[in-house]
Coordinates of C-alpha atoms in Angstrom, one line a residue:
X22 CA 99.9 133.6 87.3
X23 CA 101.3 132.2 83.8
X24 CA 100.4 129.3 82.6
X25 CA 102.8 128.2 79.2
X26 CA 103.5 124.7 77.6
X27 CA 104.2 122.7 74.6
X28 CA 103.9 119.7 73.1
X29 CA 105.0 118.0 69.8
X30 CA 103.9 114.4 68.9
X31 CA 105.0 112.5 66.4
X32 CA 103.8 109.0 64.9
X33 CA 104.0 106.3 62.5
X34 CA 101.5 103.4 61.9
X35 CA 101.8 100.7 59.1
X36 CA 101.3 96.9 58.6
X37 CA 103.6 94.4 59.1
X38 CA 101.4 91.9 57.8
X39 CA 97.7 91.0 57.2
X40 CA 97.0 90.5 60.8
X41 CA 99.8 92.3 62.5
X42 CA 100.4 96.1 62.7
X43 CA 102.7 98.8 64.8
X44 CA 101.8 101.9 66.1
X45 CA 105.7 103.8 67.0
X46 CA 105.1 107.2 68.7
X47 CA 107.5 109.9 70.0
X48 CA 106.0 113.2 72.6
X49 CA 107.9 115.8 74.1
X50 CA 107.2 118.7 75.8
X51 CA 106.9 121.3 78.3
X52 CA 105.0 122.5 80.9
X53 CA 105.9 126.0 82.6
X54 CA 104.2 128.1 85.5
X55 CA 104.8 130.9 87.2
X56 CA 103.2 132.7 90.1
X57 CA 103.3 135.9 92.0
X58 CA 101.3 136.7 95.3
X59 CA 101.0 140.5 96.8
X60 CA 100.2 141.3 99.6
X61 CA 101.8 138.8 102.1
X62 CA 103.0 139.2 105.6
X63 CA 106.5 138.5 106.2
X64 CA 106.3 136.8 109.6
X65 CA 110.1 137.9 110.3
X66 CA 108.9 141.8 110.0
X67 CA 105.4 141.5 112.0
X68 CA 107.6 140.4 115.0
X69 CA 110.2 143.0 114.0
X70 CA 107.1 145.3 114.4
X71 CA 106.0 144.3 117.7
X72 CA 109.1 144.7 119.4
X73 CA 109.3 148.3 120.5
X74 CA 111.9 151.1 121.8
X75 CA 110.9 151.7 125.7
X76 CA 113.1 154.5 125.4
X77 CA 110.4 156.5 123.0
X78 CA 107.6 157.0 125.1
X79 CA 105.1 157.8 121.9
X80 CA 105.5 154.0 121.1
X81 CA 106.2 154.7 117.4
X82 CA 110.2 153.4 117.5
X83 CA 110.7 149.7 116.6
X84 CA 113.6 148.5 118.6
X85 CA 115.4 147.7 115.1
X86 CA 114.4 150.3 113.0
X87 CA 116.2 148.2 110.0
X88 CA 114.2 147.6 106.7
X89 CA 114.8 144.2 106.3
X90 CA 113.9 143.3 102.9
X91 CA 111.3 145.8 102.8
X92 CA 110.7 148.7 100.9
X93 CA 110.1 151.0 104.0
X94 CA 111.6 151.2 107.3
X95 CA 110.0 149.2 110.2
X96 CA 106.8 151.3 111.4
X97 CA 105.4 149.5 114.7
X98 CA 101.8 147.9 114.6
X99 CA 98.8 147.5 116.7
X100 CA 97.2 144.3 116.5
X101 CA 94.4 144.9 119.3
X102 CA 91.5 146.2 117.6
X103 CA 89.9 145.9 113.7
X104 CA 92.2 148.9 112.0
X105 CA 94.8 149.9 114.2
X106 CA 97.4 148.9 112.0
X107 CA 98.8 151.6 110.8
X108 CA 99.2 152.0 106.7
X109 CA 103.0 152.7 107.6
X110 CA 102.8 149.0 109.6
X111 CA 100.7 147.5 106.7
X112 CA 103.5 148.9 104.3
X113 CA 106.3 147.3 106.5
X114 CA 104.9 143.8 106.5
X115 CA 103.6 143.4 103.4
X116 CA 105.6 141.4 100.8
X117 CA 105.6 139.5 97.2
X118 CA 106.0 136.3 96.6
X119 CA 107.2 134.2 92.9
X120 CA 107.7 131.2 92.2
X121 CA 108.6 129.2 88.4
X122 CA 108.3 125.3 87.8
X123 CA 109.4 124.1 84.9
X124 CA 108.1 119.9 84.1
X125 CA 110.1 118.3 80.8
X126 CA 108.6 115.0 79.3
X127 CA 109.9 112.8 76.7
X128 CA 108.0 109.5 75.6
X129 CA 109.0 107.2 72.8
X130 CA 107.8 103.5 72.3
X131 CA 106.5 101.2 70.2
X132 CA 103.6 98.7 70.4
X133 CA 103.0 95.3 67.9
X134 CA 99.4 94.6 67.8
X135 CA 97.7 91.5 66.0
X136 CA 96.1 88.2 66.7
X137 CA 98.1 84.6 67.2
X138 CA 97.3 83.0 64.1
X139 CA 96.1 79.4 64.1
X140 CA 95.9 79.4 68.0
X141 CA 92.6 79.9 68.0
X142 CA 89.6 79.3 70.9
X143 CA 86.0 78.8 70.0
X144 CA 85.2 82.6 70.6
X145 CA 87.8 83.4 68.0
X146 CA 92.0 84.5 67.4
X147 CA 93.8 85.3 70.8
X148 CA 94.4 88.9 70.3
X149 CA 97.9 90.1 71.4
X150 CA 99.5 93.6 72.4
X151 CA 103.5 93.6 72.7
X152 CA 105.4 96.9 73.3
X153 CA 108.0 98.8 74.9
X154 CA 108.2 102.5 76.1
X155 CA 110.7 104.7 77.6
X156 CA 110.0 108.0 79.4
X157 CA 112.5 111.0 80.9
X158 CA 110.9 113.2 83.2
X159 CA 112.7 116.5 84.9
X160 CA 111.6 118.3 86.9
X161 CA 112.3 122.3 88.7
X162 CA 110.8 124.4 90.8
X163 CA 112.4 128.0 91.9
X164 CA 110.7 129.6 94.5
X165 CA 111.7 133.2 95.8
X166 CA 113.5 133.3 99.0
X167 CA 110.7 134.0 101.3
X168 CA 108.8 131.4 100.0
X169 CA 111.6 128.7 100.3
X170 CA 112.3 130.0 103.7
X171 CA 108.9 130.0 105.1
X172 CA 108.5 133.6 105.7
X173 CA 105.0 134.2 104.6
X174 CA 102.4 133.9 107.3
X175 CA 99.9 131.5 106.6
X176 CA 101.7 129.1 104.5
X177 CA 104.3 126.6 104.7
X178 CA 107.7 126.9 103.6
X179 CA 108.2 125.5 99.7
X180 CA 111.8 125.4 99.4
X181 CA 113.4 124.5 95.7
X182 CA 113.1 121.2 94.0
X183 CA 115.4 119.7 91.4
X184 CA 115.5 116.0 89.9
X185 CA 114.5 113.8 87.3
X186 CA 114.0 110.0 86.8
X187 CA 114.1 107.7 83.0
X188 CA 112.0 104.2 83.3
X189 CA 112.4 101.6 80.5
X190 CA 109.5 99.1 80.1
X191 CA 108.4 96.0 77.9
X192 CA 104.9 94.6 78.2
X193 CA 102.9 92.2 76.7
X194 CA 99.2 91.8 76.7
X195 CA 96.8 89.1 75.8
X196 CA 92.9 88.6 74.6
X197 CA 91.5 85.2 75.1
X198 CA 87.8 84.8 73.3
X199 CA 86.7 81.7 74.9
X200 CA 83.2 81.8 74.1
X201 CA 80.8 83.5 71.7
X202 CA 77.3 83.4 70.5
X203 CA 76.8 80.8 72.3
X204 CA 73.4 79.9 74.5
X205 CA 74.3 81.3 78.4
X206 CA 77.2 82.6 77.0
X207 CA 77.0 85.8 74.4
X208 CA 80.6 86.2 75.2
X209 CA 83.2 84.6 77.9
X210 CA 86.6 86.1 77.8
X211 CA 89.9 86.9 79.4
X212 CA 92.4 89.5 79.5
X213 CA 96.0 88.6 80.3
X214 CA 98.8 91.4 80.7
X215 CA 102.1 91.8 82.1
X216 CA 104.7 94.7 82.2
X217 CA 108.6 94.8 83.7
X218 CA 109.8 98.2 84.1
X219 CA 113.7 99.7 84.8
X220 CA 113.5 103.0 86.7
X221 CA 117.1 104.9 87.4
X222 CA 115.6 105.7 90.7
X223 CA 113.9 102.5 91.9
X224 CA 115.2 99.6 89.9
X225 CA 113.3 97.6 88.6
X226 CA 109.3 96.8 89.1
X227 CA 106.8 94.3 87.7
X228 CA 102.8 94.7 87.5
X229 CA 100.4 92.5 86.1
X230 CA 96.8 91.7 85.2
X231 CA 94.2 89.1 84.9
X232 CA 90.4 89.8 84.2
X233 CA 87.7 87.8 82.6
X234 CA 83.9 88.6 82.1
X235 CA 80.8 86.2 81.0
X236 CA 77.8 87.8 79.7
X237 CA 74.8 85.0 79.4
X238 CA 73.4 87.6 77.0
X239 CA 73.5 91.1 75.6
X240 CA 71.3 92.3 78.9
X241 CA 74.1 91.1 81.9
X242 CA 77.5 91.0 82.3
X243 CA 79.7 89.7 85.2
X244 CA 83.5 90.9 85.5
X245 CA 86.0 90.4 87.8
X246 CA 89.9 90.9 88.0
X247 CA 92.8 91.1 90.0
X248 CA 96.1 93.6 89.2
X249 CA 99.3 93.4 91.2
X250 CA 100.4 97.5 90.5
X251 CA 102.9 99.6 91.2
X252 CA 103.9 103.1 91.5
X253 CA 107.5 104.2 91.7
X254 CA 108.5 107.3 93.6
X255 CA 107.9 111.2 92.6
X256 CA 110.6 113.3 92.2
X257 CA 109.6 115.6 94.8
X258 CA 109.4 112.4 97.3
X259 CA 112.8 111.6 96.1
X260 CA 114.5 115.2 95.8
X261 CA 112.6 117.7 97.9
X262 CA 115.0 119.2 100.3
X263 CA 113.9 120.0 104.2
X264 CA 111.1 122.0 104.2
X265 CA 108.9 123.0 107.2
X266 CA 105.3 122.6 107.9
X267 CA 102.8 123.1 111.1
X268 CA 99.9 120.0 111.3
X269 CA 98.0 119.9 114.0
X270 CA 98.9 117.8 117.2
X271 CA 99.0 117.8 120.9
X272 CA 102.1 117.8 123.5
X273 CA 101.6 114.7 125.3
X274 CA 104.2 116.3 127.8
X275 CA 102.0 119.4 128.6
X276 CA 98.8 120.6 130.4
X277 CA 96.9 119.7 127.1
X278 CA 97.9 116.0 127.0
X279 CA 95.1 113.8 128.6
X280 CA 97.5 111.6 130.3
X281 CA 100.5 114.1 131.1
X282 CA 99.4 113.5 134.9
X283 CA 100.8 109.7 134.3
X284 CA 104.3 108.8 136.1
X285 CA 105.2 106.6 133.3
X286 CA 104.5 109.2 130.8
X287 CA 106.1 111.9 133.0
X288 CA 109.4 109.8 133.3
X289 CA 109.3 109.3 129.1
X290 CA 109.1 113.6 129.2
X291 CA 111.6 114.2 131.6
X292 CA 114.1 111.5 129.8
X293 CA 113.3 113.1 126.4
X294 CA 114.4 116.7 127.6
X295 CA 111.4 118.1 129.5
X296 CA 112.6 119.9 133.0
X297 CA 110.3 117.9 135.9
X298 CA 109.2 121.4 137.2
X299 CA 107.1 121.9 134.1
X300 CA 105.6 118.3 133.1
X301 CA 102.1 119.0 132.5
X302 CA 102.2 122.6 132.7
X303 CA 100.4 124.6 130.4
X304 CA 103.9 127.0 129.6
X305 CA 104.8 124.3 126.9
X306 CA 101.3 124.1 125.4
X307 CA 101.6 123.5 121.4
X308 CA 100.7 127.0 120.4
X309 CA 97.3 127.4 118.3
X310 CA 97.5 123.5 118.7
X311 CA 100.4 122.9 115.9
X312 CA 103.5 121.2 115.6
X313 CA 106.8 122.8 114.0
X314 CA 107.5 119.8 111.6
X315 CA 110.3 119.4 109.3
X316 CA 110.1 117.1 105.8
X317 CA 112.3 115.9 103.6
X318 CA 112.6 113.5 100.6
X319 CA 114.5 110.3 100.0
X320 CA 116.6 109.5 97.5
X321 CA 116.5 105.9 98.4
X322 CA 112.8 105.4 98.9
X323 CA 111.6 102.3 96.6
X324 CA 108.2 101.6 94.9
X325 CA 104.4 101.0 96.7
X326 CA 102.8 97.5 95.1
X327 CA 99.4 97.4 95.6
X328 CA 97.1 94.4 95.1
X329 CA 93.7 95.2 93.6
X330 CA 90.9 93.3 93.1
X331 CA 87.0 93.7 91.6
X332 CA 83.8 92.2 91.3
X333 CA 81.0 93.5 89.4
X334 CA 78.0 93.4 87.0
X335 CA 76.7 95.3 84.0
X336 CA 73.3 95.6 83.2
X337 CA 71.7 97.1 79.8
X338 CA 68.0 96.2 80.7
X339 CA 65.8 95.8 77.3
X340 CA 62.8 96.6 79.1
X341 CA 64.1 100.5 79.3
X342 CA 65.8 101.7 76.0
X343 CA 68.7 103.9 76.9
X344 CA 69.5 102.8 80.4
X345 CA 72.8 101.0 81.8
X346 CA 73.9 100.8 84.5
X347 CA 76.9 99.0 86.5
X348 CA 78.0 98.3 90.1
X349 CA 81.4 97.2 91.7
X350 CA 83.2 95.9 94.1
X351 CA 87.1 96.8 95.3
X352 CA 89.2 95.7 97.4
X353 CA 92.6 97.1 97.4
X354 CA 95.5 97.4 99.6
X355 CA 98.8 99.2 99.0
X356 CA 102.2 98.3 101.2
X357 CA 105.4 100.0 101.0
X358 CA 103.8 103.1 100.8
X359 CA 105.5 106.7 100.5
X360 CA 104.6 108.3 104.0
X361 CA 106.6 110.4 106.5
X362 CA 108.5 109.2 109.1
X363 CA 105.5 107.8 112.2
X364 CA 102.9 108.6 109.6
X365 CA 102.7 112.1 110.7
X366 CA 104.1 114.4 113.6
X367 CA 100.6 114.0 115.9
X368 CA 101.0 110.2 115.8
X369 CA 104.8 110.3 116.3
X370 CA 104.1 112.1 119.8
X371 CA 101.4 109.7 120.6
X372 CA 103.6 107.0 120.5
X373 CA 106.6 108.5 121.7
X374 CA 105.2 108.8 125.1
X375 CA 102.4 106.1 124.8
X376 CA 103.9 103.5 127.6
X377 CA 102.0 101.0 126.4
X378 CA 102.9 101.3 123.0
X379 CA 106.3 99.1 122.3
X380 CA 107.4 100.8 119.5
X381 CA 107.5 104.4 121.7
X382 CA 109.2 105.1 124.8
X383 CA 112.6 106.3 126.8
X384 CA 115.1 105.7 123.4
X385 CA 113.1 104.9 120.9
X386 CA 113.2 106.0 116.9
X387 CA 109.8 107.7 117.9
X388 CA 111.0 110.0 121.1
X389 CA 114.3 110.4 119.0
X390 CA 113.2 112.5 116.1
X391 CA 111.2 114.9 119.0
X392 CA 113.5 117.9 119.3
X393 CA 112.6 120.1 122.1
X394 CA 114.2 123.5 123.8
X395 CA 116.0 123.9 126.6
X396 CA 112.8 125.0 128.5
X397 CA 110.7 121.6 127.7
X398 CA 108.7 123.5 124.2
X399 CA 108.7 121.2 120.9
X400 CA 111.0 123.1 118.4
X401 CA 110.6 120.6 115.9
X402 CA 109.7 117.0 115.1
X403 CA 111.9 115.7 112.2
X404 CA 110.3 113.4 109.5
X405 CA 111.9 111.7 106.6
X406 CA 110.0 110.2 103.9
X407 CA 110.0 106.7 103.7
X408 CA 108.2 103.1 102.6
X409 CA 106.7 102.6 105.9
X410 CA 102.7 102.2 105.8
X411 CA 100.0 100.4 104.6
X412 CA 96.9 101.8 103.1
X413 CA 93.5 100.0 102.3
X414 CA 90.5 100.8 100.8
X415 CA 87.0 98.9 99.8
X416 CA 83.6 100.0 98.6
X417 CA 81.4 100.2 95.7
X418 CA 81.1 102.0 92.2
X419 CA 77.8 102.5 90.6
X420 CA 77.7 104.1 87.4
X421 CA 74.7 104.6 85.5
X422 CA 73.4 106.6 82.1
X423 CA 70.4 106.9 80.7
X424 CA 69.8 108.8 77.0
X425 CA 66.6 109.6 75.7
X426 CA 65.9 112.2 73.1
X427 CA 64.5 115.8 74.0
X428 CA 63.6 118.8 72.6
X429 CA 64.5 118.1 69.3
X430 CA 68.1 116.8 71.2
X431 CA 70.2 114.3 72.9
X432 CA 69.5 113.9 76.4
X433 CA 72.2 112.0 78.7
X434 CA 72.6 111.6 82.2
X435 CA 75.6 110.1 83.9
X436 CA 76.3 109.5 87.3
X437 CA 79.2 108.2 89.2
X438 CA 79.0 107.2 92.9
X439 CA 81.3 105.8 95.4
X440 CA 80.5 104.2 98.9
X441 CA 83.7 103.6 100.5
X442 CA 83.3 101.1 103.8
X443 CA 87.0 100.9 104.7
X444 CA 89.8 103.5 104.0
X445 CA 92.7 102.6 106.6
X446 CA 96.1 103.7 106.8
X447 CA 98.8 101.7 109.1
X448 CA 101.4 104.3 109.8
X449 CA 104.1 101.6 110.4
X450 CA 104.4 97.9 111.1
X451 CA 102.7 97.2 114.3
X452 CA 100.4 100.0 114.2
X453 CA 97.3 100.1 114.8
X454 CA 95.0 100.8 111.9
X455 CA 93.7 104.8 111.5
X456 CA 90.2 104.1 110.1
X457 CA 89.6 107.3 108.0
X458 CA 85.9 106.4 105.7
X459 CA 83.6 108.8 107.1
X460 CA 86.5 111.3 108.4
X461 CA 89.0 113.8 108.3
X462 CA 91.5 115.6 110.7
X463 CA 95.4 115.4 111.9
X464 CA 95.0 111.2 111.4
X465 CA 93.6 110.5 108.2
X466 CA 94.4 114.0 106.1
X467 CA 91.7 114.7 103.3
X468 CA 87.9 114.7 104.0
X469 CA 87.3 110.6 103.0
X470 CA 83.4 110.7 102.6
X471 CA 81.7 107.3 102.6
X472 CA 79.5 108.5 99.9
X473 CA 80.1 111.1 97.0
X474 CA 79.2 111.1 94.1
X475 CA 79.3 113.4 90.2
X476 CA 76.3 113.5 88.0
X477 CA 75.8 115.5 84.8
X478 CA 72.8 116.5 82.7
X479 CA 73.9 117.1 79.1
X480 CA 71.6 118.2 76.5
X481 CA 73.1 118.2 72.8
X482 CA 71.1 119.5 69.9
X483 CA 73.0 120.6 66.2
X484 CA 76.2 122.8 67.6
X485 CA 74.7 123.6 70.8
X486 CA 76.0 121.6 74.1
X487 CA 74.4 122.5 77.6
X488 CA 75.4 120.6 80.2
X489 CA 75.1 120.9 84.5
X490 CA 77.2 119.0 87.2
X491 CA 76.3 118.2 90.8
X492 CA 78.9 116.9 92.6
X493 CA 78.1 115.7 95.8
X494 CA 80.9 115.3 98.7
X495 CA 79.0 113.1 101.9
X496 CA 79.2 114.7 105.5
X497 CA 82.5 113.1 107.8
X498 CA 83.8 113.6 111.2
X499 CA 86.9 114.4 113.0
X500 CA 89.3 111.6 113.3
X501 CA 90.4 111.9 116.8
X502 CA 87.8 110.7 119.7
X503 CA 90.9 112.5 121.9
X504 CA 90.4 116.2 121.1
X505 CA 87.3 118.3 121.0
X506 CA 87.4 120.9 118.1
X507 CA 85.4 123.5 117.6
X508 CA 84.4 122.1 114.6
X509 CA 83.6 118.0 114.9
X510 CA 81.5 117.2 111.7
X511 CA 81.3 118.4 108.1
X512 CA 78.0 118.6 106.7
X513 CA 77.4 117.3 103.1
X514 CA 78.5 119.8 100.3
X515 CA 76.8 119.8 96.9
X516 CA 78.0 122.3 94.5
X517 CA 76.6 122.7 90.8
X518 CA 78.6 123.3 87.4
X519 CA 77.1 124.7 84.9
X520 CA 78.1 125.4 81.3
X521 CA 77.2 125.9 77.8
X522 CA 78.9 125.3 74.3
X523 CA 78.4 126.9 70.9
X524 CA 80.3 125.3 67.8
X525 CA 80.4 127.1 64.8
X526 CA 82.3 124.4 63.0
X527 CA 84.1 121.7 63.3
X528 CA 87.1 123.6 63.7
X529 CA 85.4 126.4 65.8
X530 CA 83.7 126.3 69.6
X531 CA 83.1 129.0 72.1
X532 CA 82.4 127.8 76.0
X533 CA 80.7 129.9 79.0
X534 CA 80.6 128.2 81.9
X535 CA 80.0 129.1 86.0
X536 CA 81.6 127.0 88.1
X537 CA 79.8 126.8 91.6
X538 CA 76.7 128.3 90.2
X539 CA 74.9 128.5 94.1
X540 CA 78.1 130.4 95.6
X541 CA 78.3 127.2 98.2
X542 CA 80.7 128.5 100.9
X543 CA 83.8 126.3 101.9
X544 CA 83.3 124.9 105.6
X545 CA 85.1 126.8 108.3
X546 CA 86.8 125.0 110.8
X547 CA 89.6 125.1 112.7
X548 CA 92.9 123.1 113.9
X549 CA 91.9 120.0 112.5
X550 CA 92.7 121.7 108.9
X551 CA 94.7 121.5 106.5
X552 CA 95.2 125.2 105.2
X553 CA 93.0 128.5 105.2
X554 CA 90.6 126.8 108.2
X555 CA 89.2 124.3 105.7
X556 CA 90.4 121.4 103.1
X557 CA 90.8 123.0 100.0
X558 CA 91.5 120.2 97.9
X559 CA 88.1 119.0 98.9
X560 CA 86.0 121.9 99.0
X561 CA 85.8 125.1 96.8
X562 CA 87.6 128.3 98.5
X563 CA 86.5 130.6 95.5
X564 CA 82.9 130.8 95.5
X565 CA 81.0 131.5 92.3
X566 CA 83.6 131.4 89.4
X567 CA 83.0 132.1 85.3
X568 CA 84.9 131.4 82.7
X569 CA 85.0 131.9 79.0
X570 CA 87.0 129.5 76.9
X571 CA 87.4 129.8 72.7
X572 CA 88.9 126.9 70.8
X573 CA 90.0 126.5 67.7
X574 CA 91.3 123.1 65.6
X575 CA 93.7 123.4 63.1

């Protein structure tokens, strides 16, 4: 892998007058990556090399003896037994992948800070923030031909991406003292903001705040806020072209759905192209219990909005010097949301044939985007993405840190932990909700704990810097009540960080680190995966890692 970028920033501060002052900034740059795997397996070739000529009774003729792509002509492989593949058949089927992505920014604004003059409130000058930005971003990402086709076993298809997007904004934000040094109130405030932005894909959006906090004294605080938010399009949910991927999901229609033995249900299968001779018959089982499923982007997708809201204290007790601590509650919920089409191919067959589901059955957009063979199998489901769910999410944050000195150093410890109680997604209007806190599977995606949490133990002394993470992911269970994997809960996961500094100067620092100090083992599961039988983005896949890094400041 190659990993190259740059940046250039360039600024200009100054004051416009005694209490007003602009900060004008312009960044560009560039972010490039390539990548090269060896070592694949071409599926096209491995069934090449299955397929035999009868006619050579020592079994060593493929029927097309062609080398298509490969370096060597097709040798025939043995698959029954640990090393009977020949290093002829290993040669034939092995293949490189590449891929380059190239990611261009530009970001110019300007911002007007300062304080309103003679509108003041007993706490002091309303302080005001007034700016506007603009930002280009272009994106490309050229994969090799296997890789864009789907031809490596094992992985998805990642066919090429090209597009870009500009957003204009203006925004405007306000500070309100309303009370200071006063008794029950050491400080009672506000925080006002607004922003209206123009994006050549979306249009244009609006977000904006409002927040206050009262503090009694300096030992409590109490905060709370509301934001109305927003979040335009990617550009790989606006440009990606088809691609192809295989989630997990069951054929309602076959021997392995739990109500294919249902007339109404059989009637929805035969109407949507399953021959009545094999309804419920194990011959159109999903093989290995996945779905051929075919995405896409959307040029004309528009923006989520999501409306947030928190509650919660500070707390910087006198009685223990060094300690503070906070907790909060959230509440948010996000509609229009980016999602594919039926919020994924497993619950697009559930409510195809789901007769008591209104929004599935004989003609529906649900049954229509089910494509099967001539002989009753699934060849794909087609998916689009669109703004068609509804996420939402509640829980608390705690955050604590407590400093003390030791050993002739700094000792701090900080810890961040979340307890999620609700995390649901609504696929589409009329849906009913997929609760995913506590789980994971082909419904809610990602491993969703309902508690995690990262806490680190730094020690700081002169130019020496020593420091140890635990991060802690909470155990969850499979999503679907339906469908008994072989794997049905995910214990608790703690892996540790640990790392050390050395500065020489200011300028001058050298870092060792291990990352996953204990070697902790991703979970191995099973169809209710999301790649390499586990969740990678939520466990670690590469065991016991070091690293060495050198920086230097110019």
């Amino acid at each position: 892998s190659s990993f190259t970028s740059y940046q250039i920033q360039v600024g200009l501060r100054g004051d416009l007058t005694d209490s007003w002052s602009y900060d004008a900034y312009l960044n560009t740059g560039n972010v490039n990556i390539g990548d090269t795997q060896l070592g694949n397996v071409s599926r096209a070739r491995f069934g090449q090399a299955l397929l035999l000529d009868l006619s050579d009774p020592t079994g060593n003729t493929c029927a097309d003896p062609s080398t298509t792509g490969s370096t060597s002509a097709c040798a025939p492989i043995n698959i029954f037994g640990e090393g009977n593949i020949s290093a002829a058949g290993a040669q034939f089927l092995r293949t490189a992948v590449s891929s380059t992505a190239d990611f261009d920014q530009l970001v110019s604004g300007v911002t007007f800070t300062g304080d309103l003059g003679g509108f003041e409130l007993p706490g002091g000058a309303i302080g005001a923030a007034i700016g506007f930005e603009h930002i280009e971003n272009d994106f490309e990402f050229r994969p090799s031909q296997a890789l864009a086709s789907g031809d490596i076993a094992g992985f998805n298809g990642a066919p090429a991406v090209e597009g870009g997007f500009d957003v204009d904004s203006a925004y405007v934000e306000f500070y309100l003292p309303i009370l200071s040094g006063e008794s029950m109130a050491e400080l009672l405030d506000m925080e006002l903001a607004y922003r209206s932005s123009d994006y050549t894909t979306a249009g244009s959006v609006e977000s904006s705040k409002v927040s206050a906090s009262w503090a009694p004294n300096d030992q409590f605080r109490i905060r709370a806020g509301y934001n109305q938010a927003v979040r335009a399009p990617s550009i790989g949910e606006l440009f990606s072209p088809l691609g192809e991927g295989f989630p997990g999901a069951t054929d309602p229609c076959a021997a392995e759905g739990p109500n294919s033995g249902d007339p109404a249900v059989q009637a929805i299968c035969i109407a949507t192209g399953v021959p009545a001779g094999v309804v419920g018959s194990p011959a159109i089982n999903l093989p290995a219990g996945q779905v051929r499923a075919l995405f896409g982007g959307n040029p004309n997708l528009q923006e989520e909005s999501a409306d947030t809201y928190t509650y919660g204290i500070v707390v910087t007790p006198s009685a223990i010097e060094g300690l503070t601590f906070s907790l909060d509650y959230f509440d948010i919920v996000i509609e229009d949301v980016v999602s594919t089409f039926g919020g994924g191919a497993a619950n697009v067959l559930n409510t195809c044939y789901d007769p008591s589901n209104p929004l599935g059955g004989i003609g529906s957009p649900f049954c229509g985007v089910i494509n099967r063979r001539a002989d009753g199998t699934i060849d794909f489901v087609s998916q689009q993405s669109q703004n068609s769910a509804e996420l939402s999410l509640n829980g608390f944050d705690l955050l604590a840190s407590y400093d003390m000195d030791l050993w002739g150093g700094d000792f701090r410890i900080n810890y961040v932990g979340t307890f999620t109680q609700e995390s649901d997604f609504i696929a589409f209007a009329g849906d009913s909700p997929i609760e995913c806190a506590g789980n994971f599977g082909n419904l809610c995606g990602e491993p969703t704990p309902e508690y995690k949490h990262r806490m680190t133990f730094r020690w700081t002394a002169d130019n020496i810097t020593a420091q140890l993470l635990w991060r802690q992911v909470g155990e969850v269970t499979d999503d679907d009540p339906g469908t008994t994997y072989s794997v049905e809960k995910i214990d608790g996961q703690a892996y540790f960080d640990a790392s050390g500094t050395y500065r020489f100067s200011d300028s001058y620092a050298v870092t060792f680190g291990i990352d996953n100090l204990l070697d902790e083992e991703p979970p191995i599961i099973g169809d209710n995966q999301e790649q390499a039988n586990t969740w990678p983005a939520t466990y670690d896949v590469f065991g016991r890692t070091f690293f060495l890094r050198a920086t230097a400041d110019f």
